[in-house]
Amino acid sequence: MQLKIDTHAPEPVNTARPRLGFVGLGWIGRHRMQAICEQGGVDIVALADPSDECVAEAAALAPGAATGNTLQDVLAAKPDGVVIATPSAMHAAQTIEALEAGCAVFCQKPLGRNEAEARAAVDAARKADRLLSVDLSYRGTKALNAIRDRVRAGDLGRVFAMDLVFHNAYGPDKPWFYDKAQSGGGPLMDLGVHLVDSALWCLDFPAIVDVRGRVYRGGDPAVPQTEVEDYATATLTTDTGVTINIACSWKLNAGHEAEIAAHVHGTQAGASLTNPGHGFYDFAAHLHRGTATDELVAPPDAWGGVMAQAWARQLAQNPRFDPEAERLVSLSQTIDRIYAAAR
């Protein structure tokens, strides 16, 4: 199956090799950098991270790039685009600064810790007329693409419900994830954002008309406003009549590393994405009719850097603002509404 990546960008106007800078060179930043390098068609001109060790590891992929420790060091090289993989509290401000310097941006999720931050970043992209994308990486999996294709082709009939889960037997290894002021939230912000986005992406982004939510910390639903949850559930209702149920967690007694799944229920058929090995990287997709099941996609699938590669290709064709970025505000608004409903 050919992978399909959504874009509503204007017609290509630019064919030059983009000059890229990278800010935040931990594991995920270096992984996205490597994916873009392997695709080719760009020049990496600047690297920055507070850790000199991380900078040195990344520099092995781009030995000619300027190096430093801050976004300002990267912007000094006047790149066409900046890839941001820093802690969440820095995303919106760094995105805005890069956009105001004339750079396109590819940012790790979340774009902002709340709707206001996400809206400010998107407004800055529109004002600067520069491409802005966020690493909603599960859109790059062949399994989710296969399900989305079936939904949009009408093969499932009328979709009326979706159930999505992302349970992690571990938790983030960086302390800032557990500081609400820095992260904006717990697994709902970290993992649930992928579930909400995956559901809405498959359904072609209907409006959300009702939101119910519940959060827990150590099994207690009374989570202090200044602390992050470790378990969250939500039920969303769309204006098209679809009920979307999500659940996500950190450090759950799951019996395996992870449970990641999306089940789509239609009047004629169903479809599912699962992680058959209970890990974080291998996914399968199946189509269900009654008791019969057909395989759509099986692992392996090198999907982790697909969205970064798609951004780099789009940047090479047209660096101007893509109205698709407006959906990033709606996504952040939905997460805010879930947290508000859980209070």
XYZ file of C-alpha atoms in Angstrom:
343
model
C 0.000 0.000 0.000
C 1.248 3.449 -0.835
C 1.488 5.700 2.215
C -0.691 8.792 2.022
C 0.192 11.934 3.962
C -2.416 14.692 4.065
C -1.482 18.168 2.923
C -3.564 21.066 1.662
C -0.554 23.219 0.846
C -0.581 25.532 -2.199
C 1.107 24.483 -5.417
C 4.911 24.074 -5.225
C 6.836 27.302 -5.674
C 10.320 26.344 -4.529
C 12.720 23.563 -5.503
C 15.898 24.615 -3.643
C 17.476 22.378 -1.016
C 16.215 23.581 2.372
C 18.855 24.543 4.926
C 17.813 23.057 8.270
C 18.659 23.613 11.918
C 17.864 21.260 14.806
C 17.172 22.330 18.386
C 16.886 19.591 21.002
C 19.075 16.608 20.191
C 17.992 13.932 22.621
C 16.929 10.540 21.301
C 13.861 11.722 19.420
C 15.544 14.812 17.996
C 18.449 12.754 16.661
C 16.063 10.102 15.326
C 14.078 12.671 13.324
C 17.320 14.224 12.127
C 18.592 10.872 10.917
C 15.323 10.168 9.087
C 15.542 13.492 7.267
C 19.223 12.867 6.459
C 18.422 9.436 5.024
C 15.734 10.925 2.795
C 18.194 13.539 1.518
C 17.433 16.721 -0.357
C 18.356 19.045 2.535
C 21.452 20.660 4.006
C 21.834 20.572 7.785
C 23.532 23.798 8.759
C 23.114 24.133 12.548
C 22.692 21.976 15.656
C 21.953 22.961 19.253
C 21.284 21.295 22.585
C 22.214 22.162 26.189
C 24.139 18.882 26.268
C 27.462 19.002 24.428
C 27.388 15.204 24.309
C 24.085 15.225 22.417
C 25.421 17.859 20.030
C 28.498 15.741 19.370
C 26.397 12.665 18.580
C 24.231 14.636 16.163
C 27.245 16.290 14.558
C 28.381 12.866 13.376
C 25.416 12.960 10.972
C 26.166 16.510 9.805
C 29.867 17.182 10.334
C 29.776 20.530 8.542
C 26.993 22.025 10.647
C 27.532 24.885 13.083
C 26.998 23.837 16.691
C 25.765 25.540 19.831
C 23.502 25.197 22.836
C 20.505 27.436 22.095
C 17.903 28.254 19.486
C 19.650 31.575 18.952
C 22.799 29.679 17.929
C 20.775 27.849 15.290
C 19.010 30.974 14.019
C 22.397 32.663 13.571
C 23.004 30.247 10.689
C 19.848 31.603 8.955
C 18.244 28.224 8.186
C 15.107 27.860 6.070
C 13.562 25.503 8.593
C 14.026 24.492 12.223
C 13.196 21.149 13.837
C 12.327 21.560 17.527
C 12.537 18.643 19.978
C 12.983 20.418 23.296
C 10.882 20.065 26.503
C 7.197 20.919 26.007
C 7.286 24.194 27.929
C 9.648 25.609 25.300
C 7.756 24.518 22.181
C 5.422 27.447 21.587
C 7.918 30.192 22.422
C 10.702 28.619 20.351
C 8.328 27.976 17.457
C 7.237 31.612 17.470
C 10.825 32.857 17.663
C 11.891 30.682 14.747
C 8.882 31.714 12.652
C 9.519 35.389 13.338
C 13.082 34.838 12.118
C 11.649 33.636 8.798
C 12.016 29.889 9.373
C 9.523 27.116 8.780
C 9.101 24.848 11.826
C 8.621 21.165 12.543
C 7.901 20.785 16.266
C 7.489 17.819 18.549
C 4.067 17.523 20.150
C 2.518 19.238 21.933
C 2.810 22.498 20.035
C 1.647 24.209 23.219
C 0.749 23.240 26.767
C -2.715 24.637 26.138
C -4.885 26.076 23.398
C -3.626 29.627 23.949
C 0.006 28.617 23.323
C -0.918 26.552 20.271
C -3.027 29.376 18.859
C -0.201 31.896 19.348
C 2.188 29.621 17.433
C -0.242 29.078 14.561
C -0.995 32.801 14.416
C 2.749 33.453 14.179
C 3.058 30.971 11.310
C 0.211 32.625 9.451
C 1.694 36.086 10.007
C 5.165 34.965 8.907
C 3.645 32.959 6.021
C 5.803 29.978 6.929
C 5.118 26.249 7.050
C 4.342 24.861 10.513
C 3.894 21.162 11.283
C 3.833 19.063 14.441
C 5.140 15.522 14.796
C 1.827 13.660 15.084
C 3.858 10.610 14.229
C 1.186 7.890 14.217
C -0.232 9.429 11.054
C 2.907 8.017 9.457
C 2.133 4.379 10.283
C 0.956 2.159 7.456
C -1.594 0.603 9.824
C -3.402 3.855 10.614
C -3.253 4.902 6.959
C -4.881 1.610 5.949
C -7.715 2.138 8.421
C -8.200 5.741 7.376
C -8.382 4.695 3.721
C -11.106 2.147 4.520
C -13.087 4.625 6.611
C -12.978 7.329 3.954
C -13.780 4.874 1.159
C -16.958 3.903 2.997
C -15.909 0.254 3.380
C -17.028 0.251 7.022
C -20.402 1.808 6.282
C -21.317 4.601 8.683
C -18.772 4.823 11.475
C -20.545 5.352 14.788
C -17.905 4.621 17.438
C -14.162 4.381 18.037
C -12.235 2.987 21.012
C -8.574 3.953 21.358
C -6.039 3.151 24.081
C -2.369 3.860 24.770
C -1.215 2.265 28.014
C 2.476 2.402 28.913
C 3.923 0.109 31.591
C 6.747 2.600 31.976
C 6.739 6.382 32.034
C 8.897 9.228 30.746
C 12.479 9.226 32.035
C 12.839 13.028 32.183
C 11.734 14.786 35.406
C 10.119 17.681 33.519
C 7.353 15.389 32.268
C 6.069 15.160 35.851
C 6.106 18.934 36.395
C 2.798 20.311 35.109
C 4.246 23.779 34.597
C 6.749 22.304 32.159
C 4.742 19.517 30.533
C 1.189 20.839 30.615
C -0.132 17.464 31.716
C 0.488 13.734 32.082
C -0.301 10.870 29.685
C -3.309 12.717 28.264
C -0.942 15.415 27.004
C 1.808 12.938 26.127
C -0.114 9.982 24.670
C -3.770 10.940 24.521
C -3.040 13.679 22.010
C -2.071 10.932 19.525
C -5.315 9.061 20.195
C -7.501 12.127 19.712
C -5.612 13.154 16.584
C -5.688 9.644 15.100
C -9.452 9.392 15.558
C -10.203 12.821 14.113
C -7.741 12.313 11.239
C -9.481 9.084 10.226
C -12.891 10.787 10.400
C -11.786 13.871 8.407
C -11.919 16.187 11.414
C -15.546 16.499 12.489
C -16.330 19.058 15.182
C -16.460 17.903 18.810
C -19.803 18.798 20.391
C -19.521 17.065 23.773
C -16.564 16.146 25.990
C -16.429 14.003 29.127
C -13.185 13.294 30.978
C -11.683 11.661 34.035
C -8.116 11.694 35.341
C -6.372 9.756 38.123
C -3.099 9.908 39.992
C -2.128 6.761 41.880
C -5.711 5.541 41.491
C -7.133 8.717 43.041
C -9.403 10.910 40.861
C -8.640 13.965 43.031
C -5.572 15.116 41.100
C -4.214 18.450 42.399
C -4.244 21.257 39.838
C -0.462 21.570 40.063
C 0.242 17.861 39.464
C -0.020 15.584 36.435
C -2.250 12.542 36.109
C -0.987 9.040 35.398
C -4.263 7.694 33.944
C -6.904 9.457 31.855
C -10.118 8.575 30.056
C -12.357 10.642 27.810
C -15.483 10.321 25.717
C -15.883 12.696 22.790
C -18.994 13.080 20.668
C -18.708 14.520 17.170
C -21.249 16.548 15.239
C -21.517 13.558 12.895
C -22.738 11.350 15.744
C -19.543 9.371 16.374
C -18.617 8.448 19.953
C -14.840 8.381 20.542
C -13.616 6.676 23.720
C -9.982 7.033 24.731
C -7.864 5.814 27.646
C -4.155 6.377 28.255
C -1.693 5.903 31.083
C 1.841 5.806 32.390
C 3.253 3.070 34.631
C 0.176 0.857 34.317
C 0.240 -2.744 35.525
C -0.411 -3.882 31.985
C 1.423 -7.215 31.952
C 3.547 -6.096 29.016
C 5.351 -2.981 27.784
C 2.445 -1.294 26.076
C -1.086 -1.663 24.854
C -1.751 0.518 21.832
C -4.959 0.008 19.869
C -7.636 1.738 17.838
C -10.911 -0.019 17.076
C -13.301 1.537 14.569
C -16.918 0.371 14.541
C -19.078 0.820 11.445
C -22.497 -0.357 10.321
C -21.016 -2.684 7.682
C -17.569 -3.576 9.057
C -14.991 -2.787 11.686
C -11.279 -2.102 11.599
C -8.518 -2.249 14.171
C -4.957 -1.148 14.754
C -3.050 -3.189 17.342
C 0.511 -3.670 18.581
C 0.769 -7.455 18.271
C 4.064 -7.777 20.147
C 2.902 -5.389 22.899
C 5.813 -3.071 22.098
C 5.940 0.535 20.989
C 6.918 0.233 17.318
C 5.217 -2.666 15.493
C 1.600 -2.278 14.367
C -0.926 -4.364 12.459
C -4.246 -3.412 10.891
C -7.222 -5.684 10.271
C -10.667 -5.423 8.694
C -13.508 -7.258 10.453
C -16.862 -8.470 9.140
C -18.797 -10.501 11.679
C -16.421 -13.233 12.836
C -14.174 -12.925 9.756
C -10.938 -10.923 9.850
C -8.688 -9.851 6.977
C -5.182 -8.544 7.476
C -4.554 -5.119 5.968
C -1.057 -4.354 7.263
C 1.548 -6.340 9.184
C 4.834 -5.216 10.739
C 7.574 -4.227 10.297
C 7.131 -0.568 9.363
C 9.798 2.124 9.743
C 7.305 4.870 10.574
C 8.987 6.968 13.269
C 10.474 9.608 10.986
C 7.809 9.638 8.282
C 6.138 12.878 9.365
C 9.494 14.666 9.662
C 10.381 13.486 6.165
C 7.011 14.668 4.831
C 7.586 18.127 6.355
C 11.048 18.345 4.762
C 9.625 17.411 1.356
C 6.837 19.958 1.691
C 9.325 22.611 2.770
C 11.412 21.945 -0.342
C 8.321 22.439 -2.518
C 6.666 25.345 -0.736
C 7.742 26.953 2.557
C 4.605 29.087 2.869
C 1.885 28.763 5.527
C -0.281 25.652 5.186
C -3.851 26.183 6.491
C -3.765 22.583 7.748
C -1.940 24.012 10.771
C -5.259 25.447 11.982
C -6.193 21.928 13.069
C -3.398 22.052 15.642
C -5.372 24.667 17.557
C -8.504 22.505 17.525
C -6.503 19.517 18.773
C -5.077 21.493 21.667
C -8.524 22.884 22.445
C -9.919 19.338 22.691
C -7.208 18.312 25.165
C -7.983 21.421 27.233
C -11.678 20.510 27.195
C -10.944 16.998 28.462
C -8.899 18.355 31.363
C -11.629 20.889 32.148
C -14.302 18.174 32.120
C -12.204 16.058 34.505
C -12.095 18.728 37.229
